[in-house]
Amino acid sequence: MTIQQVLLLLLLWMWLPHPCHPEMLFRRTPDLRPKSFGGRASGNDGKAIHRQKRGWMWNQFFLLEEYTGSDYQYVGKLHSDQDKGDGSLKYILSGDGAGTLFIIDEKTGDIHATRRIDREEKAFYTLRAQAINRRTLRPVEPESEFVIKIHDINDNEPTFPEEIYTASVPEMSVVGTSVVQVTATDADDPSYGNSARIIYSILQGQPYFSVEPETGIIRTALPNMNRENREQYQVVIQAKDMGGQMGGLSGTTTVNITLTDVNDNPPRFPQSTIHLRIPESSPVGTAIGSVKATDADTGKNAEVEYRIIDGDGTDMFDIETQKDTQEGIITVRKPLDYETRRLYTLKVEAENTHVDPRFYYLGPFKDTTIVKISVEDVDEPPVFSRSSYLFEVHEDIELGTIIGTVMARDPDSASSPIRFSLDRHTDLDRIFNIHSGNGSIYTSKPLDREISQWHNLSVIAAEINNPKDTTRVPVYVRILDVNDNAPQFAVFYDTFVCENARAGQRLQNVYFNLSKTAG
């Protein structure tokens, strides 16, 4: 037999009627009015008034909830000392549940409950009782009020407001760090016995977490729990009434606990050396490639900043940190030339931007790698010795005379031979020509300064092995004057003279048109 069953039987025995000791259930109602024992008082009319002391026998009744017997449950007995036992008195009951939940034997004053009562629905009932004379229907006692209090039994298990809780705690927390508090409620009477006294225990989640028995506060139980090893934990908490003793009722809830990240991991490059390649023709700002350090942390704890800290290419390359991908993008800072330098070496560092001082001992929170950048050769077009050429030549030179020479070379290491040509759109009259092998420009038609003083040519240089790869250079030819034209009259003059003209008289002004400058 359990303790709960023993207590239940004891309570039932206490409140069942015992014929040999009925007076245990009652006491005389105190009479607050002034009493005179056998005395008389005179009223206004001079007649004597007899004071009668109250004779109610009543008490506060107690009733056990959840009664399961087949008969009505006996509550108690109302009795007046005016009752002579001859059936002349009638007991009347009114108030909470009178006539339905509670009935009274109008002859004996015995009160019974007609059905099972739940204390959690109503903890007490207030009723009023009256005794009247059956023949005259006049009260023999003043109406009196009494209370039926429902005694609690442990019929409600503890319940949690949530079936599943969600909580979090930072990883690497010290033992005893508070995670979350769970609280269960018990509908039983907390002022009576231990029916509502709850004790918490952990059914699942050890040895990682513990719970305080009295408060329900869940705490960490192991040191240095690492999110990178395990992030999610499921903890089952039990709440048991009766102070956790055997026979108590219980309820459970689940708490899903997540370890949140702290910066306890430094960034690490997966390789000690990284090889990249870039064509020499890549313009400034071109992205060569990326480097990335891995960090086991998340969010801002994994953010890094990249920089070039050493190497022979610090002035030739830049590195930029991409916040969204956490990569370091290496770009060209100055023009590259395969023929000048073919390999650069950089030392790149990645460092956490948000370091937690508590974990300095796990550092340093940075790492380095070597980046080797190979410059690849590109078949570059020929390069002229000058950006432009100016040649001056007299207009009377013979045909085939060389007026000047342009020079170009292949900047590539292969040094391919160069072929020269004239862009005929710049020499539609084909006055000039060029030797394809050595770049010498010569005349193929006579020159005449009076027709054109300047000729603007465009010379094309192409590699013989790659004729599509060409370069152009402007060539300006200035024609110098020679005295190769006689003076001419500007107009035809028709002059008249009078027969009587005197000697020395001016007849006409004549003008010469000089198409050439003095030679």
Coordinates of C-alpha atoms in Angstrom, one line a residue:
M1 CA 0.0 0.0 0.0
T2 CA 1.4 3.4 -1.0
I3 CA 1.7 6.4 1.3
Q4 CA -0.9 8.2 -0.8
Q5 CA -3.4 5.4 -0.2
V6 CA -2.7 5.4 3.5
L7 CA -3.3 9.1 3.7
L8 CA -6.5 8.8 1.8
L9 CA -7.9 6.1 4.1
L10 CA -6.9 8.2 7.2
L11 CA -8.8 11.2 5.9
L12 CA -11.8 9.1 5.0
W13 CA -11.9 7.7 8.5
M14 CA -11.5 11.1 10.1
W15 CA -14.6 12.5 8.3
L16 CA -16.9 9.5 8.4
P17 CA -19.5 9.7 11.2
H18 CA -18.6 7.9 14.5
P19 CA -21.8 7.4 16.6
C20 CA -19.8 7.1 19.8
H21 CA -18.2 10.6 19.5
P22 CA -20.5 12.9 17.4
E23 CA -19.5 15.9 19.5
M24 CA -16.1 15.9 17.8
L25 CA -17.6 17.5 14.7
F26 CA -19.3 20.4 16.4
R27 CA -19.0 23.3 18.8
R28 CA -21.5 25.7 20.1
T29 CA -21.9 28.8 18.1
P30 CA -20.7 31.7 20.3
D31 CA -23.4 34.1 21.3
L32 CA -22.0 37.6 20.9
R33 CA -25.1 39.2 22.4
P34 CA -25.1 40.1 26.2
K35 CA -26.4 37.1 28.1
S36 CA -28.2 37.0 31.4
F37 CA -28.4 33.7 33.1
G38 CA -32.0 33.4 34.3
G39 CA -32.3 37.2 34.5
R40 CA -35.0 39.4 33.1
A41 CA -35.0 42.8 31.4
S42 CA -37.9 45.3 31.2
G43 CA -39.0 46.7 27.9
N44 CA -40.5 50.0 27.2
D45 CA -44.0 48.6 28.0
G46 CA -42.8 47.4 31.3
K47 CA -43.1 43.7 30.3
A48 CA -40.3 41.4 31.1
I49 CA -38.2 40.1 28.1
H50 CA -36.7 36.6 28.3
R51 CA -33.2 36.3 26.8
Q52 CA -32.7 32.8 25.2
K53 CA -29.2 31.7 24.5
R54 CA -28.3 30.4 21.0
G55 CA -28.2 26.7 20.7
W56 CA -26.7 25.9 17.3
M57 CA -24.2 23.1 17.1
W58 CA -22.0 23.5 14.0
N59 CA -18.4 23.5 12.7
Q60 CA -16.3 24.1 9.6
F61 CA -16.7 20.9 7.7
F62 CA -14.0 19.2 5.6
L63 CA -14.7 17.0 2.6
L64 CA -12.2 14.9 0.7
E65 CA -12.1 15.6 -3.1
E66 CA -12.5 12.9 -5.7
Y67 CA -14.5 10.6 -3.5
T68 CA -15.1 7.3 -5.3
G69 CA -17.5 5.5 -3.0
S70 CA -20.9 4.1 -4.2
D71 CA -22.9 6.0 -1.6
Y72 CA -23.3 9.7 -1.0
Q73 CA -20.3 11.1 0.9
Y74 CA -21.1 12.1 4.5
V75 CA -20.1 15.7 5.2
G76 CA -21.3 16.3 8.7
K77 CA -24.2 17.1 11.0
L78 CA -26.1 20.2 12.0
H79 CA -27.8 20.1 15.3
S80 CA -29.7 22.6 17.6
D81 CA -29.9 22.0 21.3
Q82 CA -33.6 23.0 20.9
D83 CA -34.0 19.6 19.1
K84 CA -35.7 17.2 21.6
G85 CA -35.6 14.4 19.1
D86 CA -39.4 14.3 18.7
G87 CA -39.3 15.4 15.0
S88 CA -40.7 18.8 15.8
L89 CA -37.8 20.6 14.2
K90 CA -37.0 20.9 10.5
Y91 CA -33.5 21.7 9.2
I92 CA -33.2 23.8 6.1
L93 CA -30.0 24.2 3.9
S94 CA -29.3 27.1 1.5
G95 CA -26.3 28.6 -0.3
D96 CA -23.5 27.2 -2.6
G97 CA -24.8 23.9 -4.1
A98 CA -27.6 23.4 -1.6
G99 CA -30.2 21.0 -2.8
T100 CA -28.1 19.8 -5.7
L101 CA -24.5 19.1 -4.6
F102 CA -25.3 19.1 -0.9
I103 CA -28.4 17.7 0.6
I104 CA -29.6 17.7 4.3
D105 CA -31.8 15.3 6.2
E106 CA -34.4 17.8 7.4
K107 CA -35.1 15.6 10.4
T108 CA -31.6 14.7 11.6
G109 CA -29.5 17.6 10.1
D110 CA -27.1 15.1 8.4
I111 CA -25.4 16.6 5.3
H112 CA -24.2 14.5 2.4
A113 CA -22.5 15.3 -0.9
T114 CA -24.2 13.8 -3.9
R115 CA -21.3 13.6 -6.3
R116 CA -17.5 13.7 -6.6
I117 CA -16.0 17.1 -5.9
D118 CA -12.9 18.6 -7.6
R119 CA -11.0 21.0 -5.4
E120 CA -9.3 22.5 -8.4
E121 CA -12.8 23.6 -9.6
K122 CA -13.9 25.1 -6.3
A123 CA -11.9 24.9 -3.0
F124 CA -14.8 25.7 -0.5
Y125 CA -18.5 26.2 -0.4
T126 CA -20.4 28.7 1.8
L127 CA -23.8 27.5 3.0
R128 CA -26.4 28.7 5.5
A129 CA -28.5 26.6 7.9
Q130 CA -31.8 27.2 9.7
A131 CA -33.9 25.2 12.1
I132 CA -37.7 25.9 12.1
N133 CA -40.7 24.5 14.0
R134 CA -42.5 22.2 11.7
R135 CA -45.9 23.2 13.0
T136 CA -45.6 26.9 13.2
L137 CA -42.8 27.2 10.5
R138 CA -41.1 29.8 12.8
P139 CA -37.3 29.6 13.3
V140 CA -36.1 28.3 16.6
E141 CA -32.5 29.4 15.8
P142 CA -31.2 32.4 13.9
E143 CA -29.8 31.5 10.4
S144 CA -26.2 30.5 10.7
E145 CA -23.4 30.4 8.0
F146 CA -20.8 27.7 7.7
V147 CA -18.1 26.6 5.3
I148 CA -17.4 23.2 3.7
K149 CA -13.8 23.1 2.7
I150 CA -12.5 20.6 0.2
H151 CA -9.4 18.7 1.2
D152 CA -6.9 18.3 -1.6
I153 CA -5.5 14.9 -2.8
N154 CA -2.7 14.6 -5.2
D155 CA -4.7 14.2 -8.4
N156 CA -2.9 16.6 -10.7
E157 CA 0.5 16.1 -12.3
P158 CA 2.9 19.0 -12.8
T159 CA 2.6 20.6 -16.2
F160 CA 4.9 22.8 -18.2
P161 CA 3.4 25.7 -20.2
E162 CA 5.5 24.6 -23.3
E163 CA 6.0 21.1 -24.6
I164 CA 9.3 22.2 -26.3
Y165 CA 11.6 25.0 -25.2
T166 CA 14.4 26.6 -27.3
A167 CA 17.4 28.0 -25.6
S168 CA 21.0 28.8 -26.4
V169 CA 24.3 29.2 -24.5
P170 CA 27.7 30.3 -25.8
E171 CA 30.2 27.5 -26.4
M172 CA 33.2 27.2 -24.1
S173 CA 31.1 28.5 -21.2
V174 CA 32.3 27.7 -17.7
V175 CA 30.6 25.0 -15.7
G176 CA 27.4 26.3 -14.0
T177 CA 26.5 28.9 -16.7
S178 CA 22.8 29.4 -16.6
V179 CA 21.0 28.4 -19.9
V180 CA 17.3 28.7 -19.2
Q181 CA 14.7 28.2 -16.5
V182 CA 11.7 26.0 -16.9
T183 CA 8.8 26.2 -14.5
A184 CA 6.0 23.7 -14.1
T185 CA 2.7 24.3 -12.3
D186 CA 0.6 21.9 -10.2
A187 CA -3.1 22.5 -9.8
D188 CA -3.1 20.8 -6.3
D189 CA -3.3 22.8 -3.1
P190 CA 0.2 24.2 -2.3
S191 CA -0.8 24.9 1.3
Y192 CA -1.8 21.3 2.1
G193 CA 0.8 18.6 2.2
N194 CA 3.3 18.1 -0.6
S195 CA 0.9 17.6 -3.5
A196 CA 2.1 20.7 -5.2
R197 CA 5.7 20.7 -4.1
I198 CA 7.7 20.2 -7.3
I199 CA 11.2 18.9 -7.7
Y200 CA 13.0 19.0 -11.1
S201 CA 15.4 16.4 -12.4
I202 CA 17.1 15.8 -15.8
L203 CA 16.1 12.6 -17.7
Q204 CA 18.2 13.3 -20.8
G205 CA 21.1 15.6 -21.5
Q206 CA 23.7 14.4 -19.1
P207 CA 26.6 14.9 -18.6
Y208 CA 26.4 18.1 -20.6
F209 CA 23.7 19.8 -18.6
S210 CA 22.2 19.8 -15.1
V211 CA 19.1 21.2 -13.5
E212 CA 18.6 22.8 -10.1
P213 CA 16.0 20.6 -8.3
E214 CA 14.1 23.5 -6.6
T215 CA 14.2 26.2 -9.3
G216 CA 14.3 24.4 -12.6
I217 CA 17.3 26.4 -13.8
I218 CA 19.3 24.5 -16.4
R219 CA 23.1 25.0 -16.3
T220 CA 26.1 23.7 -18.2
A221 CA 27.8 20.8 -16.5
L222 CA 30.9 20.2 -18.7
P223 CA 33.7 22.7 -19.4
N224 CA 34.8 23.7 -22.9
M225 CA 31.8 22.4 -24.8
N226 CA 32.8 23.1 -28.4
R227 CA 30.3 24.2 -31.0
E228 CA 32.5 23.0 -33.8
N229 CA 32.3 19.4 -32.3
R230 CA 28.6 19.5 -31.5
E231 CA 26.1 22.3 -31.8
Q232 CA 22.7 20.9 -30.9
Y233 CA 21.6 19.2 -27.6
Q234 CA 18.2 17.9 -26.6
V235 CA 17.5 17.9 -22.8
V236 CA 14.5 16.3 -21.2
I237 CA 13.4 17.8 -17.8
Q238 CA 11.0 16.0 -15.4
A239 CA 8.9 17.9 -12.8
K240 CA 7.6 15.6 -10.0
D241 CA 5.3 16.6 -7.2
M242 CA 5.2 15.2 -3.6
G243 CA 8.7 16.6 -3.2
G244 CA 10.0 14.1 -5.7
Q245 CA 9.2 11.2 -3.5
M246 CA 7.9 7.8 -4.6
G247 CA 4.2 7.9 -5.6
G248 CA 4.4 11.5 -6.8
L249 CA 3.0 12.5 -10.2
S250 CA 5.3 13.9 -12.9
G251 CA 5.4 15.7 -16.2
T252 CA 8.2 16.3 -18.7
T253 CA 9.3 18.9 -21.2
T254 CA 12.0 19.0 -23.9
V255 CA 14.5 21.8 -24.1
N256 CA 16.5 22.1 -27.4
I257 CA 19.7 23.9 -26.6
T258 CA 22.1 25.4 -29.2
L259 CA 25.7 26.3 -28.6
T260 CA 26.3 29.7 -30.0
D261 CA 29.6 30.6 -31.6
V262 CA 32.5 32.4 -30.0
N263 CA 35.8 33.3 -31.7
D264 CA 37.9 30.4 -30.4
N265 CA 39.3 29.3 -33.8
P266 CA 42.0 31.2 -35.7
P267 CA 41.9 31.4 -39.6
R268 CA 44.0 28.9 -41.4
F269 CA 45.2 28.7 -45.0
P270 CA 44.7 25.2 -46.4
Q271 CA 48.0 25.5 -48.4
S272 CA 51.3 26.9 -47.4
T273 CA 52.0 27.9 -51.0
I274 CA 49.5 29.1 -53.7
H275 CA 50.4 29.4 -57.4
L276 CA 48.7 31.9 -59.7
R277 CA 49.2 32.8 -63.4
I278 CA 48.6 36.1 -65.2
P279 CA 49.2 37.1 -68.8
E280 CA 51.6 40.0 -69.2
S281 CA 49.0 41.9 -71.3
S282 CA 46.5 42.1 -68.4
P283 CA 45.7 45.7 -67.7
V284 CA 46.0 47.4 -64.3
G285 CA 43.1 46.3 -62.0
T286 CA 42.8 42.8 -63.5
A287 CA 41.9 40.2 -60.9
I288 CA 44.6 37.5 -60.9
G289 CA 42.9 35.1 -58.5
S290 CA 41.9 34.6 -54.9
V291 CA 43.1 33.2 -51.6
K292 CA 40.9 32.1 -48.8
A293 CA 41.6 31.2 -45.2
T294 CA 39.2 28.8 -43.5
D295 CA 37.7 29.5 -40.1
A296 CA 35.7 27.0 -38.1
D297 CA 33.7 29.9 -36.5
T298 CA 30.7 31.5 -38.0
G299 CA 29.4 35.1 -38.6
K300 CA 31.6 37.9 -37.5
N301 CA 33.8 35.5 -35.6
A302 CA 34.9 34.1 -38.9
E303 CA 35.5 37.5 -40.6
V304 CA 39.1 38.0 -41.8
E305 CA 41.1 40.8 -43.3
Y306 CA 43.8 40.1 -46.0
R307 CA 46.9 42.0 -46.7
I308 CA 50.3 41.6 -48.4
I309 CA 53.0 41.9 -45.8
D310 CA 56.2 40.9 -47.7
G311 CA 57.6 39.7 -51.0
D312 CA 59.2 41.1 -54.1
G313 CA 55.9 42.0 -55.7
T314 CA 54.4 44.3 -53.0
D315 CA 54.5 47.3 -55.4
M316 CA 53.1 45.3 -58.4
F317 CA 50.0 43.8 -56.8
D318 CA 47.2 44.6 -54.4
I319 CA 44.8 42.5 -52.4
E320 CA 41.2 43.3 -51.5
T321 CA 39.0 41.5 -48.9
Q322 CA 35.6 40.4 -50.3
K323 CA 33.2 40.6 -47.3
D324 CA 30.5 38.4 -48.8
T325 CA 32.8 35.5 -49.6
Q326 CA 35.6 36.1 -47.2
E327 CA 38.2 35.8 -50.0
G328 CA 41.2 37.9 -50.7
I329 CA 41.2 39.0 -54.4
I330 CA 44.7 39.8 -55.8
T331 CA 44.8 42.4 -58.6
V332 CA 47.4 43.9 -60.9
R333 CA 48.7 47.2 -59.6
K334 CA 51.3 48.1 -62.3
P335 CA 51.7 46.9 -65.9
L336 CA 53.5 43.5 -66.3
D337 CA 56.2 42.6 -68.7
Y338 CA 57.2 39.0 -69.2
E339 CA 60.5 40.0 -70.8
T340 CA 61.4 42.0 -67.7
R341 CA 60.2 39.7 -64.9
R342 CA 58.5 36.3 -65.1
L343 CA 57.8 35.4 -61.4
Y344 CA 56.8 37.3 -58.3
T345 CA 56.5 36.1 -54.7
L346 CA 54.0 37.5 -52.2
K347 CA 53.5 36.8 -48.5
V348 CA 49.8 37.2 -47.7
E349 CA 48.4 37.3 -44.1
A350 CA 44.8 36.6 -43.0
E351 CA 43.7 37.9 -39.6
N352 CA 40.4 37.8 -37.7
T353 CA 38.9 41.2 -37.4
H354 CA 36.9 40.4 -34.1
V355 CA 39.1 38.7 -31.5
D356 CA 37.7 37.7 -28.1
P357 CA 40.3 38.5 -25.4
R358 CA 39.2 35.4 -23.4
F359 CA 40.7 33.2 -26.0
Y360 CA 44.0 34.9 -26.7
Y361 CA 45.7 31.8 -25.4
L362 CA 44.4 29.9 -28.4
G363 CA 46.0 32.3 -30.9
P364 CA 47.5 34.0 -32.7
F365 CA 44.3 34.6 -34.6
K366 CA 46.0 35.0 -38.0
D367 CA 47.9 32.9 -40.6
T368 CA 50.1 33.4 -43.6
T369 CA 50.7 31.8 -47.0
I370 CA 53.1 32.3 -49.9
V371 CA 51.6 33.3 -53.2
K372 CA 53.7 32.8 -56.3
I373 CA 52.6 34.7 -59.4
S374 CA 53.8 33.6 -62.8
V375 CA 53.7 36.1 -65.6
E376 CA 52.8 34.4 -68.9
D377 CA 54.3 35.5 -72.2
V378 CA 51.9 37.1 -74.7
D379 CA 52.6 37.5 -78.4
E380 CA 52.9 41.3 -78.4
P381 CA 52.7 43.4 -81.5
P382 CA 55.9 45.2 -82.8
V383 CA 57.1 48.2 -80.9
F384 CA 58.3 51.3 -82.9
S385 CA 61.4 53.1 -81.7
R386 CA 59.5 56.3 -81.6
S387 CA 55.8 57.2 -81.1
S388 CA 55.9 59.3 -84.3
Y389 CA 58.4 60.3 -87.0
L390 CA 59.1 63.6 -88.8
F391 CA 61.0 63.7 -92.1
E392 CA 61.9 66.8 -94.2
V393 CA 62.8 66.6 -97.8
H394 CA 63.3 69.1 -100.7
E395 CA 60.8 69.0 -103.5
D396 CA 63.3 68.5 -106.2
I397 CA 64.8 65.1 -105.0
E398 CA 65.0 62.3 -107.5
L399 CA 62.5 59.5 -107.6
G400 CA 63.5 56.6 -105.3
T401 CA 65.3 58.8 -102.9
I402 CA 65.0 57.5 -99.3
I403 CA 63.5 60.3 -97.1
G404 CA 63.8 58.4 -93.8
T405 CA 63.6 55.1 -92.0
V406 CA 61.2 53.8 -89.3
M407 CA 62.4 51.1 -86.9
A408 CA 60.3 48.5 -85.0
R409 CA 61.1 45.4 -83.0
D410 CA 59.3 42.4 -81.6
P411 CA 59.2 42.8 -77.8
D412 CA 58.7 39.1 -77.3
S413 CA 61.6 36.8 -76.4
A414 CA 61.2 35.0 -79.7
S415 CA 62.0 38.2 -81.6
S416 CA 60.1 37.5 -84.8
P417 CA 61.1 39.4 -88.0
I418 CA 59.1 42.5 -88.8
R419 CA 57.4 43.4 -92.1
F420 CA 56.6 47.1 -92.8
S421 CA 53.9 48.6 -95.1
L422 CA 52.1 51.8 -95.8
D423 CA 48.5 52.4 -95.2
R424 CA 47.4 53.4 -98.6
H425 CA 44.4 55.3 -97.3
T426 CA 47.0 57.9 -96.1
D427 CA 48.8 58.0 -99.5
L428 CA 46.1 57.7 -102.1
D429 CA 48.4 59.2 -104.9
R430 CA 51.0 56.6 -104.1
I431 CA 53.7 59.3 -103.9
F432 CA 55.7 57.2 -101.3
N433 CA 56.7 53.6 -100.8
I434 CA 58.4 51.6 -98.1
H435 CA 60.9 48.8 -98.0
S436 CA 59.1 46.0 -96.2
G437 CA 62.2 44.6 -94.7
N438 CA 64.0 47.6 -93.3
G439 CA 61.3 50.3 -93.0
S440 CA 63.0 52.8 -95.4
I441 CA 60.5 55.2 -97.0
Y442 CA 61.3 56.5 -100.5
T443 CA 59.6 58.5 -103.2
S444 CA 57.8 56.9 -106.0
K445 CA 56.5 60.1 -107.6
P446 CA 57.9 63.7 -107.9
L447 CA 57.2 66.0 -105.0
D448 CA 55.8 69.5 -105.5
R449 CA 55.6 71.8 -102.5
E450 CA 53.3 74.1 -104.4
I451 CA 50.7 71.3 -104.5
S452 CA 51.2 69.9 -100.9
Q453 CA 53.5 71.0 -98.3
W454 CA 52.8 68.1 -95.9
H455 CA 52.1 64.4 -96.3
N456 CA 50.8 62.5 -93.2
L457 CA 51.5 58.8 -93.6
S458 CA 50.7 55.8 -91.4
V459 CA 53.2 53.0 -91.4
I460 CA 52.2 49.5 -90.3
A461 CA 54.5 47.0 -88.7
A462 CA 53.5 43.3 -88.5
E463 CA 55.3 40.2 -87.3
I464 CA 56.1 37.8 -90.2
N465 CA 55.1 34.9 -88.0
N466 CA 51.9 36.6 -86.9
P467 CA 50.7 39.1 -89.5
K468 CA 47.5 39.8 -87.6
D469 CA 49.4 41.3 -84.7
T470 CA 50.2 44.8 -86.0
T471 CA 51.2 48.2 -84.8
R472 CA 50.8 51.6 -86.5
V473 CA 52.9 54.8 -86.2
P474 CA 52.3 58.2 -87.8
V475 CA 55.0 59.6 -90.2
Y476 CA 54.9 63.3 -91.0
V477 CA 56.7 64.4 -94.3
R478 CA 57.4 68.1 -94.8
I479 CA 58.2 69.2 -98.3
L480 CA 61.0 71.9 -98.5
D481 CA 60.9 74.6 -101.2
V482 CA 63.5 75.0 -104.1
N483 CA 63.6 77.9 -106.7
D484 CA 62.0 76.1 -109.6
N485 CA 59.4 78.7 -110.8
A486 CA 60.0 82.1 -112.8
P487 CA 58.0 85.2 -111.8
Q488 CA 54.6 85.7 -113.6
F489 CA 52.5 88.8 -114.2
A490 CA 49.4 88.7 -112.1
V491 CA 47.2 89.9 -115.0
F492 CA 47.5 90.8 -118.7
Y493 CA 48.2 94.6 -119.0
D494 CA 46.9 96.7 -122.0
T495 CA 48.6 100.2 -121.7
F496 CA 48.0 103.3 -123.7
V497 CA 50.1 106.5 -124.0
C498 CA 49.4 109.9 -125.5
E499 CA 51.5 111.2 -128.3
N500 CA 52.4 114.3 -126.4
A501 CA 53.4 112.4 -123.2
R502 CA 56.5 114.0 -121.7
A503 CA 59.5 112.0 -120.8
G504 CA 59.5 110.2 -117.4
Q505 CA 55.7 110.2 -117.1
R506 CA 54.3 107.1 -115.3
L507 CA 52.1 105.1 -117.7
Q508 CA 51.1 101.9 -115.7
N509 CA 51.9 99.9 -112.5
V510 CA 52.6 96.2 -113.2
Y511 CA 52.6 93.4 -110.6
F512 CA 54.3 90.1 -110.5
N513 CA 52.8 87.0 -108.9
L514 CA 55.6 85.0 -107.1
S515 CA 54.4 81.5 -106.6
K516 CA 57.7 80.4 -105.0
T517 CA 59.6 81.8 -102.1
A518 CA 63.0 83.2 -102.9
G519 CA 65.5 80.5 -103.5

